[in-house]
Amino acid sequence: MVEKFSKNFFLYLSKNKVLNKGAKKWGLKLGAAQVVAGVSIDSVMKTVKHLNDKGLVCTVDHLGEFVLNKEEAVESTQVCIDTLEAISATGVNCNLSLKLTQLGLDIDRQLCIDNMHRILEVAKKTNNFVRIDMEDYAHYHVTLEILDELQKKYDNVGTVMQAYLYCASKDLENLKGRSLRLVKGAYKESTDVSFQSKEEIDKNYLAIIKQHLLNGSYTAIASHDHEIIENVKRFCAEKQIPKTQFEFQMLYGFRTELQEKIAAEGYTMRVYVPFGKDWYGYFMRRLAERPQNVSFALKGLFSKK
């Protein structure tokens, strides 16, 4: 009961625009610096280089969720382009992740699509890949529609499937052969569209991972759950699925020893590295996922730095 209240509380806070605005003034306080790699492209490139040196590959995400006008969407698009160019210039092993709302989806759908075309052209030119992060269910279907439209022209773009959605397995069939990141899901959704219990979500998560792998599709397993990770390793060994067909993904700042262990075993281990001033919503969802993460906030709050 306490854990459920904690999750709902932090998810509620994550959508508070007033607190998000204030968070930009606070800087990376409340422990966020432990899970967000600075606010600039230079700072995140240094972090990525450090992770690469440890045998880890990365994907970076310029955080931004409360985009309210065309100018902000264009600015976010330019940061994505600048980030791709910085990745190319520094030679780090890194992809780009982004959210469609960041590019203006809630303002104008065509604006968002045009911005994605600009980004994907640069990604194509620099031989890179762009992952569209899946947002809440209100944006689910339009994200898949835009992905389908983009993939008619580009083969360097993919998205995310969330295991807590009832429709995940069915929609996965329509995405056969496409590169997908598979996650449990981090938003609060109603019983009309999603599983609610951890047991049901975990069961469906393993099921869609195996489904996508058996379809011969490239699969990114984004989880910090060591039991699920070991289950996937055994399954791939039994089915003789090559390590080149899948990768594991974890968030920057979490389970770093396990990340390095997986990489040392010869698996691709990709670290999701967020950066930027708009860190508030991302950080609140991390606190919602695991009550233990609240310790990050307490350490940051009482830090003298």
XYZ file of C-alpha atoms in Angstrom:
305
model
C 0.000 0.000 0.000
C 2.792 2.433 0.964
C 4.742 1.550 -2.188
C 1.669 2.145 -4.374
C 1.035 5.508 -2.707
C 4.686 6.465 -3.212
C 4.536 5.575 -6.898
C 1.322 7.501 -7.498
C 2.642 10.484 -5.544
C 5.831 10.827 -7.590
C 4.007 10.211 -10.878
C 1.629 13.021 -9.926
C 4.565 15.307 -9.163
C 6.226 14.411 -12.478
C 3.416 16.145 -14.374
C 3.444 19.326 -12.287
C 4.519 22.140 -14.620
C 5.043 24.646 -11.804
C 7.520 22.368 -10.034
C 9.199 21.582 -13.352
C 9.742 25.290 -13.941
C 11.198 25.693 -10.469
C 13.466 22.678 -10.961
C 15.243 24.426 -13.833
C 16.249 27.161 -11.372
C 17.390 24.695 -8.705
C 19.858 22.998 -11.014
C 20.622 19.312 -10.557
C 19.738 19.229 -6.873
C 17.713 16.639 -4.927
C 19.999 13.843 -6.099
C 19.271 14.287 -9.798
C 22.975 14.739 -10.618
C 23.472 11.070 -9.819
C 21.167 10.012 -12.660
C 21.371 12.972 -15.087
C 24.680 13.648 -16.881
C 24.744 17.426 -16.637
C 22.836 20.047 -18.582
C 25.070 20.542 -21.655
C 26.101 18.501 -24.692
C 29.753 18.796 -23.615
C 28.994 17.328 -20.195
C 27.071 14.360 -21.590
C 29.768 13.619 -24.191
C 32.346 13.402 -21.383
C 30.098 10.993 -19.505
C 29.554 8.858 -22.609
C 33.307 8.714 -23.280
C 33.868 7.564 -19.696
C 31.235 4.819 -20.084
C 32.652 3.748 -23.459
C 36.041 3.323 -21.804
C 34.387 0.780 -19.486
C 33.069 -1.248 -22.427
C 29.566 0.225 -22.351
C 27.741 1.737 -25.319
C 25.197 4.516 -24.804
C 22.126 6.336 -25.958
C 21.685 9.969 -24.909
C 18.442 11.812 -24.335
C 18.076 15.585 -24.137
C 15.335 15.839 -21.543
C 12.284 17.911 -22.369
C 8.603 17.190 -21.822
C 6.678 20.408 -21.289
C 7.045 21.910 -24.774
C 4.287 24.473 -25.150
C 5.027 26.328 -28.405
C 6.623 25.979 -31.820
C 9.770 27.878 -30.819
C 10.516 25.438 -27.979
C 9.943 22.478 -30.311
C 12.333 23.904 -32.895
C 14.894 24.581 -30.162
C 14.622 20.981 -28.910
C 15.037 19.736 -32.471
C 18.209 21.758 -32.889
C 19.646 20.358 -29.653
C 18.999 16.841 -30.980
C 20.798 17.733 -34.218
C 23.696 19.317 -32.327
C 23.923 16.198 -30.164
C 24.132 13.907 -33.198
C 26.872 16.088 -34.655
C 28.746 16.041 -31.329
C 28.528 12.250 -31.227
C 30.017 12.113 -34.721
C 32.723 14.683 -33.947
C 33.857 12.998 -30.718
C 33.657 9.481 -32.112
C 31.838 8.045 -29.100
C 29.721 4.895 -29.396
C 26.311 6.366 -28.833
C 22.784 6.665 -30.269
C 20.109 9.304 -29.682
C 16.805 8.912 -27.839
C 14.012 11.491 -27.917
C 10.343 12.116 -27.214
C 7.879 13.264 -29.866
C 6.167 15.693 -27.483
C 9.555 17.371 -27.166
C 9.436 18.019 -30.912
C 5.962 19.535 -30.880
C 3.575 16.586 -31.127
C 1.048 18.215 -28.775
C 1.245 21.464 -30.735
C 1.022 20.250 -34.312
C 1.524 16.718 -35.623
C 3.071 17.816 -38.915
C 5.488 20.117 -37.090
C 6.658 17.104 -35.090
C 7.047 14.960 -38.224
C 8.982 17.701 -40.007
C 11.303 18.008 -37.014
C 11.834 14.231 -37.002
C 12.785 14.355 -40.695
C 15.407 17.020 -39.923
C 16.862 14.891 -37.140
C 16.826 11.638 -39.114
C 18.578 13.241 -42.075
C 21.455 14.220 -39.793
C 21.424 10.778 -38.157
C 21.595 9.158 -41.595
C 24.461 11.420 -42.631
C 26.398 10.611 -39.442
C 25.511 6.888 -39.587
C 23.547 6.916 -36.357
C 20.282 5.550 -34.962
C 17.394 7.394 -33.298
C 15.102 5.783 -30.734
C 11.667 7.351 -30.190
C 10.839 6.949 -26.504
C 7.293 5.812 -25.825
C 5.309 8.177 -23.636
C 1.957 7.747 -21.904
C -0.971 5.907 -23.496
C -2.497 9.152 -24.785
C 0.477 9.330 -27.197
C 0.821 5.612 -27.871
C -1.100 5.142 -31.123
C 0.067 8.379 -32.726
C 3.676 7.432 -31.945
C 3.266 4.111 -33.773
C 1.583 5.887 -36.688
C 4.422 8.399 -37.007
C 7.016 5.623 -36.722
C 5.331 3.737 -39.553
C 5.388 6.862 -41.708
C 9.048 7.588 -40.929
C 10.157 4.025 -41.604
C 8.929 4.276 -45.182
C 11.951 6.503 -45.766
C 14.387 5.762 -42.921
C 15.796 2.520 -41.567
C 17.638 4.226 -38.712
C 14.676 4.829 -36.416
C 12.834 2.670 -33.887
C 10.643 2.988 -30.833
C 9.684 1.356 -27.533
C 7.053 -1.177 -26.500
C 5.720 -1.194 -22.928
C 4.913 -4.568 -21.368
C 2.213 -3.234 -19.055
C -0.069 -2.531 -22.018
C -2.602 -5.244 -22.879
C -2.041 -4.585 -26.592
C 1.751 -5.010 -26.480
C 1.898 -8.554 -27.871
C -0.582 -7.869 -30.659
C 1.147 -4.659 -31.739
C 4.518 -6.377 -31.559
C 3.432 -8.650 -34.398
C 2.885 -5.602 -36.598
C 6.410 -4.444 -35.729
C 8.097 -7.718 -36.639
C 11.592 -7.188 -38.006
C 11.958 -3.708 -36.496
C 14.411 -2.661 -33.827
C 12.550 -2.118 -30.562
C 13.396 -1.331 -26.976
C 11.181 -3.392 -24.674
C 10.379 -1.997 -21.223
C 7.930 -2.678 -18.413
C 6.483 0.855 -18.520
C 6.887 3.905 -16.294
C 3.622 5.851 -16.556
C 0.423 5.538 -14.518
C -2.202 3.986 -16.801
C -5.765 2.847 -16.136
C -6.986 -0.726 -15.799
C -8.733 -0.218 -19.160
C -5.421 -0.415 -21.020
C -2.787 -1.870 -18.730
C -1.837 -4.559 -16.266
C -1.487 -3.236 -12.738
C 0.297 -5.933 -10.739
C 4.053 -6.525 -10.850
C 3.489 -10.241 -11.436
C 1.338 -9.683 -14.527
C 3.695 -7.058 -15.947
C 6.779 -9.216 -15.391
C 5.074 -12.204 -17.038
C 4.044 -10.181 -20.072
C 7.468 -8.540 -20.259
C 9.255 -11.873 -20.595
C 6.633 -13.044 -23.072
C 7.073 -10.092 -25.444
C 10.875 -10.251 -25.178
C 10.815 -13.891 -26.309
C 8.195 -13.128 -28.962
C 10.273 -10.390 -30.553
C 13.489 -12.408 -30.386
C 11.856 -15.448 -31.989
C 10.571 -13.188 -34.763
C 14.221 -12.564 -35.614
C 13.944 -8.913 -34.661
C 16.627 -6.815 -32.980
C 15.609 -6.527 -29.346
C 16.812 -4.109 -26.667
C 15.916 -5.464 -23.222
C 15.718 -2.442 -20.933
C 15.614 -3.732 -17.369
C 17.477 -3.582 -14.065
C 15.839 -6.848 -12.964
C 18.652 -9.404 -12.722
C 16.202 -12.332 -12.767
C 14.734 -11.205 -16.081
C 18.212 -10.587 -17.475
C 19.350 -14.100 -16.520
C 16.138 -15.558 -17.970
C 16.834 -13.821 -21.293
C 20.435 -15.055 -21.325
C 19.289 -18.669 -20.818
C 16.545 -18.364 -23.415
C 18.900 -16.964 -26.055
C 21.452 -19.687 -25.358
C 18.805 -22.421 -25.640
C 17.351 -21.003 -28.870
C 20.813 -20.210 -30.273
C 19.912 -16.556 -30.722
C 23.173 -14.703 -31.428
C 24.353 -11.903 -29.147
C 24.306 -9.621 -32.189
C 20.468 -9.782 -32.259
C 19.881 -8.232 -28.856
C 21.288 -5.932 -26.220
C 20.635 -5.074 -22.603
C 19.899 -1.516 -21.539
C 19.962 0.234 -18.175
C 19.671 3.779 -16.922
C 22.691 5.922 -16.118
C 23.440 5.853 -12.406
C 21.702 2.555 -11.659
C 23.298 -0.876 -11.040
C 26.623 0.194 -12.493
C 28.452 -2.943 -11.343
C 25.897 -5.158 -13.066
C 26.214 -3.085 -16.237
C 29.966 -3.660 -16.355
C 29.557 -7.372 -15.552
C 27.136 -7.860 -18.463
C 29.490 -6.047 -20.846
C 32.423 -8.181 -19.636
C 30.411 -11.299 -20.514
C 30.393 -10.229 -24.144
C 26.857 -8.816 -24.339
C 26.073 -5.381 -25.692
C 25.239 -3.262 -22.654
C 23.772 0.127 -23.523
C 23.399 2.882 -20.934
C 20.562 5.395 -21.309
C 22.151 8.747 -20.433
C 19.815 11.739 -19.977
C 20.983 15.335 -19.852
C 19.553 18.842 -19.919
C 17.847 21.442 -17.771
C 14.418 19.811 -18.058
C 15.343 16.905 -15.760
C 12.452 17.147 -13.306
C 9.827 14.852 -14.907
C 12.397 12.166 -15.670
C 13.725 12.215 -12.113
C 10.262 12.007 -10.531
C 9.452 8.899 -12.615
C 12.673 7.265 -11.433
C 11.599 7.942 -7.831
C 8.171 6.491 -8.615
C 9.602 3.261 -10.024
C 11.469 2.246 -6.889
C 10.940 3.711 -3.395
C 14.652 3.033 -2.729
C 15.454 5.784 -5.230
C 14.124 8.362 -2.790
C 17.505 8.041 -1.049
C 18.975 9.872 -4.059
C 16.752 12.835 -3.294
C 17.578 12.862 0.394
C 21.328 12.739 -0.285
C 21.015 15.634 -2.721
C 18.816 17.658 -0.413
C 21.251 17.533 2.491
C 24.424 17.768 0.416
C 26.627 20.783 1.131
C 27.660 21.006 -2.503
